[in-house]
Coordinates of C-alpha atoms and ligand atoms in Angstrom, one line a residue:
X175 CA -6.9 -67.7 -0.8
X176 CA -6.5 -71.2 -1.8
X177 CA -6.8 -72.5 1.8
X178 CA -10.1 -70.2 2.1
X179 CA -11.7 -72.6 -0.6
X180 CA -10.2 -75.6 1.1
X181 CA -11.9 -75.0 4.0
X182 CA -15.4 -73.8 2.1
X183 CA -14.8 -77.1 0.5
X184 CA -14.3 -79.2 3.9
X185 CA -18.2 -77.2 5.0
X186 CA -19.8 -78.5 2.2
X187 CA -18.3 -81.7 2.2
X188 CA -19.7 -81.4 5.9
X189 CA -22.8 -80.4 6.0
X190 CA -26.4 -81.7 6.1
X191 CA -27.9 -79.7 3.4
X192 CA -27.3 -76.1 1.5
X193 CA -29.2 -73.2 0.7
X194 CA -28.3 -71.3 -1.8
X195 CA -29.0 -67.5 -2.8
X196 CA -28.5 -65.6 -5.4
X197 CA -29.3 -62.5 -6.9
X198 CA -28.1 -60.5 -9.8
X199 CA -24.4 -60.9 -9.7
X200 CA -25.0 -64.6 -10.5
X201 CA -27.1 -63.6 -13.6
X202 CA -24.5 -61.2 -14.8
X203 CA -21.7 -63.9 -14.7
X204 CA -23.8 -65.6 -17.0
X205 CA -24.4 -63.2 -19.4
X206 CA -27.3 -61.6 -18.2
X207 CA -27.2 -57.9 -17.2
X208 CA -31.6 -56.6 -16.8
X209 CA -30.0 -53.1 -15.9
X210 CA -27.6 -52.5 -18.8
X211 CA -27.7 -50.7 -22.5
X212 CA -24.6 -53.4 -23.5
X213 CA -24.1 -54.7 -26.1
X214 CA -25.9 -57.8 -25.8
X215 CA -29.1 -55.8 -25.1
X216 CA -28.2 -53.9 -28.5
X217 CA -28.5 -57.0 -30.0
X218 CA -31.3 -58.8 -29.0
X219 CA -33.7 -55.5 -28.0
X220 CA -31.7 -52.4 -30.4
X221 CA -35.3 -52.1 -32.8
X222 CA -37.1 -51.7 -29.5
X223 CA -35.2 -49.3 -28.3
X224 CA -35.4 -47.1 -30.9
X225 CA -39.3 -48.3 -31.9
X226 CA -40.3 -48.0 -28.0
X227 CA -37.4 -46.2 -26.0
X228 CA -36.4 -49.4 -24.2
X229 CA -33.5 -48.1 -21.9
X230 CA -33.1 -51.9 -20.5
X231 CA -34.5 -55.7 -20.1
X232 CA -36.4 -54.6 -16.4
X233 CA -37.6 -51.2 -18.2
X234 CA -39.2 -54.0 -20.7
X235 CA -40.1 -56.1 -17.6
X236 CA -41.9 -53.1 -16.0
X237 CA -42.8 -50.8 -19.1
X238 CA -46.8 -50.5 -19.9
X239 CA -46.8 -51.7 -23.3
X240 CA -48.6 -49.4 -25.6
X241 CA -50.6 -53.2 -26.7
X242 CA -50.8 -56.6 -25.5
X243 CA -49.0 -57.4 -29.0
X244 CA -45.8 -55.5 -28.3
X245 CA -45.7 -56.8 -24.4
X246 CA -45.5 -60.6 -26.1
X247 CA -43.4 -59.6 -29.2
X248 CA -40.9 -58.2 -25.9
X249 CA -41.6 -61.3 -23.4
X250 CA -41.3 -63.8 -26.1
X251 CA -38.0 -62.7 -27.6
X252 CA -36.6 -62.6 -24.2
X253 CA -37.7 -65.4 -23.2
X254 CA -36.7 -67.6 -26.2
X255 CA -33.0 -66.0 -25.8
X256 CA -32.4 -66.1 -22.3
X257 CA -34.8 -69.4 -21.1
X258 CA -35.6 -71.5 -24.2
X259 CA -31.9 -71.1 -25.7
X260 CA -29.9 -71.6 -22.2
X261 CA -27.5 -74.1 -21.7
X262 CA -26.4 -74.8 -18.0
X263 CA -22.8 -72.8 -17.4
X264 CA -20.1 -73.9 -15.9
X265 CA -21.4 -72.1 -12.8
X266 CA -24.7 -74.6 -12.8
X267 CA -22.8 -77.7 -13.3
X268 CA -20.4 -76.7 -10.4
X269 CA -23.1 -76.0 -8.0
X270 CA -24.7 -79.3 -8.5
X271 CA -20.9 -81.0 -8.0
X272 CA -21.1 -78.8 -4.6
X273 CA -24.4 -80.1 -4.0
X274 CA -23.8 -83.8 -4.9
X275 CA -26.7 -86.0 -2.9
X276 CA -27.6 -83.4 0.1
X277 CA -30.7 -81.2 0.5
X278 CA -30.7 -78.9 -0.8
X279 CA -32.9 -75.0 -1.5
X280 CA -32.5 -71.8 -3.7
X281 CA -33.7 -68.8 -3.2
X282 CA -32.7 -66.2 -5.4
X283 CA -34.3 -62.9 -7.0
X284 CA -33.8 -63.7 -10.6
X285 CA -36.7 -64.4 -12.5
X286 CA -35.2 -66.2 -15.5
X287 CA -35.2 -69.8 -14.2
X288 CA -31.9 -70.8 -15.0
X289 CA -31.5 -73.3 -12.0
X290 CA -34.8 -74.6 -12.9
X291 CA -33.7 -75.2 -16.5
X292 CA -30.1 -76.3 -15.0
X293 CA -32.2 -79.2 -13.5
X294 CA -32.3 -78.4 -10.1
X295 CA -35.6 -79.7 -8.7
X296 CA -38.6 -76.8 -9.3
X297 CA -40.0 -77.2 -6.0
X298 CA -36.7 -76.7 -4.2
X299 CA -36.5 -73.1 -5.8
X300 CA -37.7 -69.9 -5.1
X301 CA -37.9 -66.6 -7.0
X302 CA -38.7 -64.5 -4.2
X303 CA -40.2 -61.6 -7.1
X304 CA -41.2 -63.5 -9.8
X305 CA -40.7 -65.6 -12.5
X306 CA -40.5 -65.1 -16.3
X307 CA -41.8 -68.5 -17.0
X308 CA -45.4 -68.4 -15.1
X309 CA -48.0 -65.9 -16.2
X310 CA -51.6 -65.1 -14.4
X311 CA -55.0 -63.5 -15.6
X312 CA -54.3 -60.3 -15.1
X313 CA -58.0 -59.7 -13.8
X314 CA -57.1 -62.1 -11.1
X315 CA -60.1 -64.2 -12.1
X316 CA -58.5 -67.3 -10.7
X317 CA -55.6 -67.7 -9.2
X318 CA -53.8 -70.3 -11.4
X319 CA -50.3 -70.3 -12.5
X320 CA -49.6 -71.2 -16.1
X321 CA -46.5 -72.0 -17.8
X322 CA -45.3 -69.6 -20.5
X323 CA -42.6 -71.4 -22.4
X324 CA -44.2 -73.2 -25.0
X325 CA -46.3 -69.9 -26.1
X326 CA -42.8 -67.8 -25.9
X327 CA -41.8 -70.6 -28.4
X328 CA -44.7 -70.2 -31.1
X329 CA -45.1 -66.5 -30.2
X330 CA -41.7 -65.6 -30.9
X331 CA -41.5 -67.0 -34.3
X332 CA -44.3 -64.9 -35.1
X333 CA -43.3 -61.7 -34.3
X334 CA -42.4 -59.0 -36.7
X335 CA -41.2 -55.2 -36.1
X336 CA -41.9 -55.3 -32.4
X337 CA -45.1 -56.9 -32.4
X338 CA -47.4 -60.2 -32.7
X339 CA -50.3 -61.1 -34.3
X340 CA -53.3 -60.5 -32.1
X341 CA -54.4 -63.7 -32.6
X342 CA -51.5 -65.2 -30.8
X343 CA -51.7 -62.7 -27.6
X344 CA -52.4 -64.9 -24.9
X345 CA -55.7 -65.0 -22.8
X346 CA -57.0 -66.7 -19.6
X347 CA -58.8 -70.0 -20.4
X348 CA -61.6 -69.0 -17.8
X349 CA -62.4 -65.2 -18.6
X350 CA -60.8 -64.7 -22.1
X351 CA -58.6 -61.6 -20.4
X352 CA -55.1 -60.5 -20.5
X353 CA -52.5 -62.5 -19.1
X354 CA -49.9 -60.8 -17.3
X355 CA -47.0 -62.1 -15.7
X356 CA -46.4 -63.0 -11.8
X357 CA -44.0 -61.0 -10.7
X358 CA -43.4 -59.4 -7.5
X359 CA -43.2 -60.6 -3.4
X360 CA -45.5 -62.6 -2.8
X361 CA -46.3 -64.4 -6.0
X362 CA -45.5 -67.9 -4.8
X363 CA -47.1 -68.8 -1.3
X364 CA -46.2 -72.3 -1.2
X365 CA -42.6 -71.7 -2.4
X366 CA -42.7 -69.4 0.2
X367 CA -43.9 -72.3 2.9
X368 CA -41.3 -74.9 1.2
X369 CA -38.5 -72.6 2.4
X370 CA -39.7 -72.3 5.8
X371 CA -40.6 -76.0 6.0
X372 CA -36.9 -76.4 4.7
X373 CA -35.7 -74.3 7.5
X374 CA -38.0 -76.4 10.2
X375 CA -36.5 -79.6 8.8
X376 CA -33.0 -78.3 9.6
X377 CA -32.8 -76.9 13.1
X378 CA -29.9 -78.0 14.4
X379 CA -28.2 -79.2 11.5
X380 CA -25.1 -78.3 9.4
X381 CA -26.2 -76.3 6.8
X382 CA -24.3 -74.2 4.4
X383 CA -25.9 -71.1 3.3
X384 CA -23.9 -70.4 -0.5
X385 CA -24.8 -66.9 -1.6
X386 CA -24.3 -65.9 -4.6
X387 CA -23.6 -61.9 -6.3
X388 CA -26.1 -60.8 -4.1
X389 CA -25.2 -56.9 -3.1
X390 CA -24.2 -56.2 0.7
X391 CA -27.2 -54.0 1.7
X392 CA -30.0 -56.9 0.3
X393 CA -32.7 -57.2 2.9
X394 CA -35.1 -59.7 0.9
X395 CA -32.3 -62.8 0.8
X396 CA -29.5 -61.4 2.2
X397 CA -30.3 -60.2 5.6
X398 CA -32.4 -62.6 6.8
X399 CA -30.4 -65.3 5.7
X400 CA -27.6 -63.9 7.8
X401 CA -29.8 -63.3 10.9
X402 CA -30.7 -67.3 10.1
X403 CA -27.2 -68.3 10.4
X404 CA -26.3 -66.3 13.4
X405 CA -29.5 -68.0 15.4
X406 CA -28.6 -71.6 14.1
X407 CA -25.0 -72.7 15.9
X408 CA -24.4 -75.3 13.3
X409 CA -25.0 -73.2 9.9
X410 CA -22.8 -71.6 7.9
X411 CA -22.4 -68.9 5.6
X412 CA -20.4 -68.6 2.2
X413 CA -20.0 -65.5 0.1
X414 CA -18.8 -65.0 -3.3
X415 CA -19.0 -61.2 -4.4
X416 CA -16.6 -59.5 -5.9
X417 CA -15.7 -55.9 -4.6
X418 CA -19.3 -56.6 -2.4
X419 CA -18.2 -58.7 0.6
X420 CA -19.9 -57.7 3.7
X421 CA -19.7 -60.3 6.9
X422 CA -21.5 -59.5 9.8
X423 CA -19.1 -59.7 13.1
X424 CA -22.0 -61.8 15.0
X425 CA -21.0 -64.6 12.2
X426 CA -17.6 -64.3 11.1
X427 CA -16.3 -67.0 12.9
X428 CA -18.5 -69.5 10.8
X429 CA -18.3 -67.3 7.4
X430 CA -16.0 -67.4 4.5
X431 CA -16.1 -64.4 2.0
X432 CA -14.5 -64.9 -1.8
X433 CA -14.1 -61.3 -3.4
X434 CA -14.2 -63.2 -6.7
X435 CA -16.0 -64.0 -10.1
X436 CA -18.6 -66.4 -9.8
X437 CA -17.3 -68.8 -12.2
X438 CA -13.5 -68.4 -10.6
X439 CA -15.0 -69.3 -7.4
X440 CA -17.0 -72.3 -8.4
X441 CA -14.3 -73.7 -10.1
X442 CA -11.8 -73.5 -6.7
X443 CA -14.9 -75.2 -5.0
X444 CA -15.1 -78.2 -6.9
X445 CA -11.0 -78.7 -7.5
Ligands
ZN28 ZN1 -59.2 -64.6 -16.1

């Protein structure tokens, strides 16, 4: 095992640039699980279980609200826990010891920012369904992006029993509607052309593709990263995944799998 992360080590050392992906299994090693009744989800979300029926933090993502107030009283206390009060893991400042001066791109599923709050560059990341941090109108009225933190950080305050005052639900500037947030495939078009221009800008060179907890049978991230890596000679393809490794035969000669924790992982890396 040790000589597996030598050699990882040696790639990244190596290469050009790295992409990294990452899906759920990286937010779980940080101490966020969006499909689980734990304990943590007792505690931050318990009243709103028993007010609303919340079953989980995506049933919140995805739930219609019975009013505007409740959906911000929700967003905003999730938000303030998991965006507002994060501190970069061990896991964050590792990646950006792997990453040192190279190029670098993320694309991951997770909507909660935490590499964009880590301080990896916001234009070199891409939450391929969303992101908790950016709302819309949700009449489409205009197709602006606006940030959501500071209002999460007022809004939250505010909120009592599972819900907000309706002064403080927040409204487009141009139409006075609803805001809702941008979730979903498809939300970002230019993050989507910065990862293809970061692809164009690296034909031919060594790239190391570091994915990260994201489960064998992905097709958004996973798959066509792997079909990436077995058309380009000179990339190459990391996996950390514990009891999830899945290499395809076309690659394995330029792959290394670690059936690990995240944060065990990262730490043989940067040894
Ligand atoms: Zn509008």
């Amino acid at each position: 095992m040790e000589n597996g992360y030598g050699k990882a080590r040696k790639w990244i050392d190596d290469a050009d640039g790295m992409i990294i992906s990452a899906s759920n299994g990286l937010s779980i090693s940080e101490g966020l699980d969006i499909f689980a009744d734990d304990d943590a989800f007792e505690e931050l979300f318990g009243d709103m279980k028993r007010r609303y029926g919340l079953t989980c933090i995506l049933h919140g993502m995805q739930a219609r609200w019975p009013t505007e107030e409740s959906k911000w009283a929700f967003w905003s206390r999730l938000i303030n826990h998991y965006c507002l009060d994060y501190r970069p893991t061990g896991i964050m400042n590792g990646l950006k010891t792997l990453i040192s001066n190279k190029d670098y791109f993320i694309i991951t599923s997770n909507g909660e920012c935490h590499f964009e709050l880590s301080g990896f560059s916001e234009d070199k990341v891409y939450e391929i369904e969303g992101s908790w941090l950016r709302m819309r109108c949700a009449s489409a009225c205009n197709g602006t992006l606006y940030p959501v933190m500071e209002i999460a950080k007022y809004v939250a305050v505010a909120e009592r029993n599972g819900s907000i005052p309706s002064e403080l639900v927040p409204r487009c500037p141009h139409c006075g509607g609803y805001m809702e947030f941008s979730m979903g495939l498809g939300a970002y078009p230019d993050k989507q052309k910065a990862f293809s221009d970061f692809i164009s800008n690296h034909h031919n060179k060594r790239i190391v593709v570091l994915e990260l907890g994201i489960g064998w049978r992905n097709q958004l991230i996973k798959a066509p990263l792997m079909r990436l890596v077995d058309m380009e000679k000179d990339y190459s393809y990391i996996s950390i995944n514990k009891g999830e490794l899945f290499i395809p035969a076309s690659i394995e000669n330029r792959s290394i799998g670690f059936s690990s924790d995240i944060s065990d992982a990262i730490n043989y890396l940067i040894r």
